[in-house]
Coordinates of C-alpha atoms and ligand atoms in Angstrom, one line a residue:
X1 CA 137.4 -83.3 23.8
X2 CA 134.0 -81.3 23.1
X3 CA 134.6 -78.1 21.2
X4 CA 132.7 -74.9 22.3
X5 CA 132.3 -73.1 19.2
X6 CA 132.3 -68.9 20.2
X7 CA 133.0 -68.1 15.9
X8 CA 130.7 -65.2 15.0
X9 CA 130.1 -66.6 11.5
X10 CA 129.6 -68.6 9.9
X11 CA 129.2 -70.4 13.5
X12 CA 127.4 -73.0 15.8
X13 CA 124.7 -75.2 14.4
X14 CA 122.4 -77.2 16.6
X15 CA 123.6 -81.1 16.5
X16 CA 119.9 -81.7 15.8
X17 CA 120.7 -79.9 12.2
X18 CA 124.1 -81.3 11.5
X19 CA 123.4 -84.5 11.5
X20 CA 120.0 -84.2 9.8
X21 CA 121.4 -82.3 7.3
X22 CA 124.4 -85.3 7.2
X23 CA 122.0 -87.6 6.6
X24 CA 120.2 -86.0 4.0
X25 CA 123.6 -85.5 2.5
X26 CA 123.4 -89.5 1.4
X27 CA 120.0 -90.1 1.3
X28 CA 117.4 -87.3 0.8
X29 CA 114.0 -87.7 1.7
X30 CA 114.1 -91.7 0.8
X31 CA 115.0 -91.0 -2.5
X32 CA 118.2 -93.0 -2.7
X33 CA 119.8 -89.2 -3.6
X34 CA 122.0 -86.9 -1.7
X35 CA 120.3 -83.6 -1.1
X36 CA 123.4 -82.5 -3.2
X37 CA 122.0 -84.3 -6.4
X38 CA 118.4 -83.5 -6.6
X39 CA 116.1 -80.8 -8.5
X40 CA 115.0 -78.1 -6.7
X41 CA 111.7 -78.6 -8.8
X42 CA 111.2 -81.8 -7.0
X43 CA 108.3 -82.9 -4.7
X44 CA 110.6 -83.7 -2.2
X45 CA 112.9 -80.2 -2.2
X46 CA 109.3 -78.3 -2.6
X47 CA 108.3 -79.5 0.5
X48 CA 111.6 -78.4 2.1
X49 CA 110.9 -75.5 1.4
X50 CA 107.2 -74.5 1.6
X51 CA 107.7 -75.9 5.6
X52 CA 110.6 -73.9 6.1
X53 CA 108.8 -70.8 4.8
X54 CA 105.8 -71.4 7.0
X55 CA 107.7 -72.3 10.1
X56 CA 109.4 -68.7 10.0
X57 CA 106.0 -67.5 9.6
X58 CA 105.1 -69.4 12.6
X59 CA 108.0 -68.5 14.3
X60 CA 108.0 -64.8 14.1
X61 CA 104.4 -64.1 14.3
X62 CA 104.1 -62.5 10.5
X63 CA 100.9 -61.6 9.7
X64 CA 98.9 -61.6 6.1
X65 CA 100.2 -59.4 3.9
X66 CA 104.2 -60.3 3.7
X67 CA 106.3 -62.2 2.0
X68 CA 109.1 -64.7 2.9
X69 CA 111.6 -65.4 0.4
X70 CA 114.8 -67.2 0.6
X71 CA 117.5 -65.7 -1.9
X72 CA 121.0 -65.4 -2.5
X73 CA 124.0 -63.0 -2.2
X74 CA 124.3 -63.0 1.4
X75 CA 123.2 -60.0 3.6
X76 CA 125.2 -57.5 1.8
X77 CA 123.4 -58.1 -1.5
X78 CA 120.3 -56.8 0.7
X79 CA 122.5 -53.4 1.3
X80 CA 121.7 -52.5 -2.6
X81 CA 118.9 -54.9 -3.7
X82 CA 116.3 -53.5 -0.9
X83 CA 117.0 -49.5 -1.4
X84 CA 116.6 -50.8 -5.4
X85 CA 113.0 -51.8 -4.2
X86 CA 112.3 -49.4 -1.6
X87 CA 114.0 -46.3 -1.5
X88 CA 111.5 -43.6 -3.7
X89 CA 113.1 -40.6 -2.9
X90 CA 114.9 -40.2 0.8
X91 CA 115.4 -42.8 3.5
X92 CA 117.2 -42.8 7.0
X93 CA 119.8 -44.8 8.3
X94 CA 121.3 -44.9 11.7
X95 CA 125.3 -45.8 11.4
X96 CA 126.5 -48.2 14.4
X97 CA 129.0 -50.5 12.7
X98 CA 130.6 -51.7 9.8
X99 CA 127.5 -53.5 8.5
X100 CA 125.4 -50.2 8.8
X101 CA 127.9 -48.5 7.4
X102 CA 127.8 -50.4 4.6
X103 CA 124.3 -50.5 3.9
X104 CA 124.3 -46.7 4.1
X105 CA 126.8 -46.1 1.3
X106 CA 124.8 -49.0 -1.1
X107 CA 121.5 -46.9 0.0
X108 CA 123.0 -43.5 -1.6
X109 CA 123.2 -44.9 -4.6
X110 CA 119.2 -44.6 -5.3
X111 CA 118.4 -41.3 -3.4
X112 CA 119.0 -39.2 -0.5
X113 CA 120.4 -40.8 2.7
X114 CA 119.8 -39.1 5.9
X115 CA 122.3 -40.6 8.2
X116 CA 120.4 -39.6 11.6
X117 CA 123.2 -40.3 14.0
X118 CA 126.2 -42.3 14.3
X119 CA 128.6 -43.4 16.6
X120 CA 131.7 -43.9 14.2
X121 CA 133.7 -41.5 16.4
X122 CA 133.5 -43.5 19.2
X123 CA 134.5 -46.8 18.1
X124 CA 130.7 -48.1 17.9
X125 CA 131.3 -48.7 21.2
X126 CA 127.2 -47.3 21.9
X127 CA 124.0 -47.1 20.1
X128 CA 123.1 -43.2 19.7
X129 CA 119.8 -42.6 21.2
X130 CA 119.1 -38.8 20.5
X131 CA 118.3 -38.8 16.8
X132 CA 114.9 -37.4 14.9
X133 CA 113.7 -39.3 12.0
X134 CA 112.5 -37.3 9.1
X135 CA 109.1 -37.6 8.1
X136 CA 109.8 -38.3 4.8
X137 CA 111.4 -41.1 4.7
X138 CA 110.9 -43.9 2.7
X139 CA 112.2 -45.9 5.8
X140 CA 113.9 -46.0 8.2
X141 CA 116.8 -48.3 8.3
X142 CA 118.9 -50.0 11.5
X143 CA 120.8 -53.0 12.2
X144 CA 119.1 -54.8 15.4
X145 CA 122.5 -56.2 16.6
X146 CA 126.2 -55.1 15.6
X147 CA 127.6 -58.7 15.1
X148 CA 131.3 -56.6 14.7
X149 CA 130.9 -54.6 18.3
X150 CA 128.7 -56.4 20.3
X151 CA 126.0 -53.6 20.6
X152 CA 121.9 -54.5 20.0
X153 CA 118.7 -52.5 19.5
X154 CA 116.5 -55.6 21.2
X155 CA 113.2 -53.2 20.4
X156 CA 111.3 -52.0 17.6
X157 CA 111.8 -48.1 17.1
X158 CA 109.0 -45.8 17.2
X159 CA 109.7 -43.8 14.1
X160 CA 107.2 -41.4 11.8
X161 CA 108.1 -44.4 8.9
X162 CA 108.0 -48.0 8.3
X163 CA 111.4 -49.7 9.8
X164 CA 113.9 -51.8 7.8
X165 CA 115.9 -53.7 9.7
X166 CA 119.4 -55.7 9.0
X167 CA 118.9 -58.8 11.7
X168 CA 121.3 -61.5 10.7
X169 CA 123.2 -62.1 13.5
X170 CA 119.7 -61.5 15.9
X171 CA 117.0 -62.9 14.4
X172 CA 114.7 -65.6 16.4
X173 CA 116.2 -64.1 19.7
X174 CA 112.9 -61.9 20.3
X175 CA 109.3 -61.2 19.2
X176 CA 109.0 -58.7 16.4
X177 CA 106.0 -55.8 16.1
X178 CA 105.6 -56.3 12.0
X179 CA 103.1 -53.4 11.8
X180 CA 105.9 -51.3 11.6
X181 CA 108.1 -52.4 9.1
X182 CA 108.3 -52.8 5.7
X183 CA 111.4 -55.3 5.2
X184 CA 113.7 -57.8 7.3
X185 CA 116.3 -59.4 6.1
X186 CA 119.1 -61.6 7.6
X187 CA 122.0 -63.8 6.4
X188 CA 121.6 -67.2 7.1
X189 CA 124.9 -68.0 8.9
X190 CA 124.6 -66.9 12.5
X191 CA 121.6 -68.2 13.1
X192 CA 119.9 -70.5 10.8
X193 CA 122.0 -72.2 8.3
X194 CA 125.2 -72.5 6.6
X195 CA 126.4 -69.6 4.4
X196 CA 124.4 -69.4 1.2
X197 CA 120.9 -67.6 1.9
X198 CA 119.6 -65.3 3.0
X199 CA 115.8 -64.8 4.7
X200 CA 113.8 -61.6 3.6
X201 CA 110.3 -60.5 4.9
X202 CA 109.1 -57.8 2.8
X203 CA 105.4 -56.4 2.7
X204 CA 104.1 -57.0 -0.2
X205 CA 102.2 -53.3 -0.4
X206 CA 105.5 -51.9 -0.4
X207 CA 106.3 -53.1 -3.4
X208 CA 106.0 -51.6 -6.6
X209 CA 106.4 -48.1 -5.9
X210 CA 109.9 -47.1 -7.3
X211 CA 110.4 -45.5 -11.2
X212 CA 113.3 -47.0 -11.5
X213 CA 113.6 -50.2 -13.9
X214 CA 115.1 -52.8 -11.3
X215 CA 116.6 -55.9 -12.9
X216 CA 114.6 -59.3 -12.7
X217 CA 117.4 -60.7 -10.3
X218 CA 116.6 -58.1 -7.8
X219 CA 113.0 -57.4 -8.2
X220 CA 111.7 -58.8 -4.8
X221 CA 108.2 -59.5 -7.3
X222 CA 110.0 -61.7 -9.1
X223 CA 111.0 -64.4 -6.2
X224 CA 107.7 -63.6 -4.8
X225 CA 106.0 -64.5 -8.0
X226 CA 108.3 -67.7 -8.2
X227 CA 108.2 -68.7 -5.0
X228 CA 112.0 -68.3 -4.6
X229 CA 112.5 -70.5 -7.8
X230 CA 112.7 -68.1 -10.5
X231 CA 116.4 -69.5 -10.8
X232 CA 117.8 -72.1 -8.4
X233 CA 118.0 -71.6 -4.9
X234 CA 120.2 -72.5 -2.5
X235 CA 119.0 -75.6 -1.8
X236 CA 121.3 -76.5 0.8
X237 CA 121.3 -73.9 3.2
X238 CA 117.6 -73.8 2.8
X239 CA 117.1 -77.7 3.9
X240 CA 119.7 -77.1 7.0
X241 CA 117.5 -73.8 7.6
X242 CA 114.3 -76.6 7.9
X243 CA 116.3 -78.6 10.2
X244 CA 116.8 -75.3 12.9
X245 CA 113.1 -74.0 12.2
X246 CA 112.3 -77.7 13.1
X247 CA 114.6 -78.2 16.1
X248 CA 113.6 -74.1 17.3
X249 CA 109.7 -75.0 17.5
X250 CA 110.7 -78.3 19.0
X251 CA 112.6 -76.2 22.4
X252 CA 109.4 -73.5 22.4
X253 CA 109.8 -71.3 19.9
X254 CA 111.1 -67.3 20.3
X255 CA 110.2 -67.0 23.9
X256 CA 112.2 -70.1 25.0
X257 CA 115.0 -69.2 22.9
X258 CA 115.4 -65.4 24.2
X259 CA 115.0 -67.0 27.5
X260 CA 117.7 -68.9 27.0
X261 CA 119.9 -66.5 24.7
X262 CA 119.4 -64.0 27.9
X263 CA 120.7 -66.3 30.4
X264 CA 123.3 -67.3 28.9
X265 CA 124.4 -63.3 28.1
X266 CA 123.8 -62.7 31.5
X267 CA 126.3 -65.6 33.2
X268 CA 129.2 -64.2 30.5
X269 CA 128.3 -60.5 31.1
X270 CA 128.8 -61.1 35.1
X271 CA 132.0 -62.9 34.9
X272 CA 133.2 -59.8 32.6
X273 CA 131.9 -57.3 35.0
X274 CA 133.6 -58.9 38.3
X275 CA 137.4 -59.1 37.3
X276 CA 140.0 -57.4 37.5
X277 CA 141.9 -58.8 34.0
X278 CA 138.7 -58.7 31.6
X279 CA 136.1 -55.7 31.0
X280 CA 133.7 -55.2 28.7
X281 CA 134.1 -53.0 25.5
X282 CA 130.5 -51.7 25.4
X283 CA 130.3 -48.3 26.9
X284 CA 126.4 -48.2 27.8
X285 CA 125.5 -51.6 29.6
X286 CA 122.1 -51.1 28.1
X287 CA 123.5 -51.4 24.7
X288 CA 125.2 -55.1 25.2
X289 CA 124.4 -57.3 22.4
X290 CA 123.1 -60.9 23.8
X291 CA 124.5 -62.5 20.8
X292 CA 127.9 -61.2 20.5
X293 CA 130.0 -60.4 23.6
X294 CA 133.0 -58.2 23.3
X295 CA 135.4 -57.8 25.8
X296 CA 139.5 -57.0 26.5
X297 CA 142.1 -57.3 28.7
X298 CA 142.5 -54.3 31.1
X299 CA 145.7 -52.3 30.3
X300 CA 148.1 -54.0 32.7
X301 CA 147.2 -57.4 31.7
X302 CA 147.0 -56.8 27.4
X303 CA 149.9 -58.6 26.7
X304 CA 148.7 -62.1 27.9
X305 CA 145.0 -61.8 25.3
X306 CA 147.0 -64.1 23.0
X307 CA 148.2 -66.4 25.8
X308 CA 144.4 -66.4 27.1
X309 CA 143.1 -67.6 23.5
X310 CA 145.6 -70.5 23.5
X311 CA 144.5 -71.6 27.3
X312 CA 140.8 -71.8 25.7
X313 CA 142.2 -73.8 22.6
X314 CA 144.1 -76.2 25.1
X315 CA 140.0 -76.5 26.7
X316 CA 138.4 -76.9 23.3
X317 CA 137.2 -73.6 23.8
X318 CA 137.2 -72.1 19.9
X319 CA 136.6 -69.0 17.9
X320 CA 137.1 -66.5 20.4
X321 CA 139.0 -63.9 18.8
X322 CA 137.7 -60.4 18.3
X323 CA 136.7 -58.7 15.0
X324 CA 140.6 -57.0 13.6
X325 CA 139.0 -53.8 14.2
X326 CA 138.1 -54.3 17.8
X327 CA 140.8 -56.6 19.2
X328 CA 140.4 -58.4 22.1
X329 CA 137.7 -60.8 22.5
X330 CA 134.3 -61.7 21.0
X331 CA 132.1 -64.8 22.6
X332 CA 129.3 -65.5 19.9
X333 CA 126.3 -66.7 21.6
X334 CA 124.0 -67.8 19.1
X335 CA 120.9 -69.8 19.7
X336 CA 122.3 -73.4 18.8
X337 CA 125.3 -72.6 21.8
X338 CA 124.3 -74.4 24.8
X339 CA 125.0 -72.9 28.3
X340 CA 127.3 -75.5 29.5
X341 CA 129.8 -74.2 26.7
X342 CA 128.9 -70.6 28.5
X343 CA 129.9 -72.3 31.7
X344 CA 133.1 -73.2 30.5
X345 CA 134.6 -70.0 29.0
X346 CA 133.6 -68.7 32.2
X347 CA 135.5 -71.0 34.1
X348 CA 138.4 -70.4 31.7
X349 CA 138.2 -67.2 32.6
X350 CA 138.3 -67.2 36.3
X351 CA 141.1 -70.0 36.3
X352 CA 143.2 -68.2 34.0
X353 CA 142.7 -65.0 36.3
X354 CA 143.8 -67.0 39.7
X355 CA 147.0 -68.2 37.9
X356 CA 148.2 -64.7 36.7
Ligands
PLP30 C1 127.4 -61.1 8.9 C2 126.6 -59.9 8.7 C3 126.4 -59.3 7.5 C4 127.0 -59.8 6.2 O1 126.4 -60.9 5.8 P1 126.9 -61.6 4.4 O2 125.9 -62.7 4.3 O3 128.3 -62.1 4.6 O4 126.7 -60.6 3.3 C5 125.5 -58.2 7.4 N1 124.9 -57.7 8.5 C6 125.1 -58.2 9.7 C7 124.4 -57.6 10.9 C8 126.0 -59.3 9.9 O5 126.2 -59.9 11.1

């Protein structure tokens, strides 16, 4: 039977980079190694990585002037190491989930915080939109999709300070203005690469101006200066990571994939929107995340949401569950899901619907 993998993360891979990545696994590169076994200081592994650096580059459109590096520690390393390298004296944060949320207490441990809105009391079911940005600020700092509630900022916000921006579980769904930021950074495992690493673009100008001593492991100049080999990297993640660059510019880069990431929200968000047993969880339809779509039971029908996830199960239909602090349900859409799986669920849905 195929499996339709919804998980939110670690989640879907393309085939394209399993079985590359499989293959690599006994023989890297024709070197008669497993990519398991071999230096990261060889010929072979630099190359892995000097393309996958150039085809994000490519990819996103950055211009001269930033740098790509591929580190450790997951996202939530970033919530302390980039403050540690950016934050002077005051930055602002906008609080719509856990993952903000968490940044924003990391952040306050190197300088004022202004938390310019947040929509805690309301479950994060919205993205605030009346807020003022100080002038001040270092930066300003947002997550560009809420993996946890299935809310998205899909633009860049105008703001009086260079942006910041958290965009693991939405990056390479849309074209991003770099002029206004300062850093990016993203978690590999919604939609790159296997836990492990992490992708940060950070200007290099910004750089350089804190007092504080920062510790060589966190001192973005350090992995620039070394290329991301001042210790050992990843090496795994990072050659899967190739394998999804490769297979993204193959299918048309950005454009094709929002295309396709937007269709395929679209088909879910309809079926959502015209029964009578599911609704959506997102109070401001503008705010839907095209990545992650939340949804529940309506209140006469919440007792059969477990019954619903075992129907999937029984259709190979897999990792549907919500987040523990939503409930309900939570259909990961990530780039490497194919609309046929979509198609699927959404048939689930409906025949599930017609038999209760
Ligand atoms: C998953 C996720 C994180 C946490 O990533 P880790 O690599 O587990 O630290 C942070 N931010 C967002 C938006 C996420 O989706």
């Amino acid at each position: 039977m195929k499996i339709h993998n919804f998980y939110a993360g670690p989640s879907i891979l393309s085939e394209y980079a399993i079985q590359n990545t499989a293959d690599a696994i006994i023989n890297f590169a024709n070197t008669g190694l497993s990519v398991l076994e071999v230096s990261h200081r060889s010929k072979e592994f630099q190359a892995v990585i000097d393309e996958a650096t150039e085809l994000v580059k490519e990819l996103l459109e950055i211009p001269e002037g930033f740098s790509v590096l591929w580190l450790g520690g997951g996202a939530s390393l970033q919530f302390c190491m980039l403050p540690f390298n950016l934050l002077r004296n005051k930055a602002s944060y906008i609080d719509t989930g856990t993952w903000a949320s968490n940044a924003i207490k990391e952040a306050r441990l190197f300088g004022d915080v202004d938390v310019v809105a947040s929509s805690k009391d309301a479950g994060y079911t919205f993205i605030p939109k009346d807020f003022v940005i100080p002038s001040d600020s270092d930066y300003f700092h947002y997550t560009t999709n809420n993996t946890i509630y299935g809310t998205e900022i899909r633009h860049d916000p105008e703001a009086p300070c260079p942006l910041v921006a958290d965009m693991s579980s939405d990056i390479f769904t849309r074209k991003i203005d770099f002029s206004k930021y300062n850093a990016i950074y993203a978690g590999a495992q919604k939609n790159l690469a296997p836990a492990g690493v992490t992708l940060v673009i950070v200007r290099d100008e910004a750089l350089g101006h804190v007092d504080r001593p920062i510790p060589t492991m966190l001192d973005y100049r350090t992995h620039i200066k070394k290329g991301s080999m001042f210790n050992t990297p990843p090496v795994l993640p990072i050659f899967t990571a190739l394998q999804t660059l490769r297979y993204y510019k193959q299918l048309g880069g950005v454009p094709e994939l929002e295309r396709r990431d937007l269709e395929k929200a679209a088909l879910l968000y309809k079926a959502i929107d015209e029964s009578n047993m599911f609704t959506g969880t997102v109070s401001d339809p503008a705010d839907r995340s095209i990545m992650n779509v939340c949804f529940v039971m309506t209140p006469q029908y919440k007792e059969l949401e477990p019954s619903f996830i075992d129907f999937c199960k029984a259709r190979g239909i897999v990792g549907i569950k919500g987040h523990r602090s939503v409930g309900g349900f939570r259909a990961s859409l990530y780039n490497a899901l194919p609309i046929e799986s979509v198609r699927v669920l959404v048939e689930a849905m409906h025949d599930f619907e017609a038999t209760h």
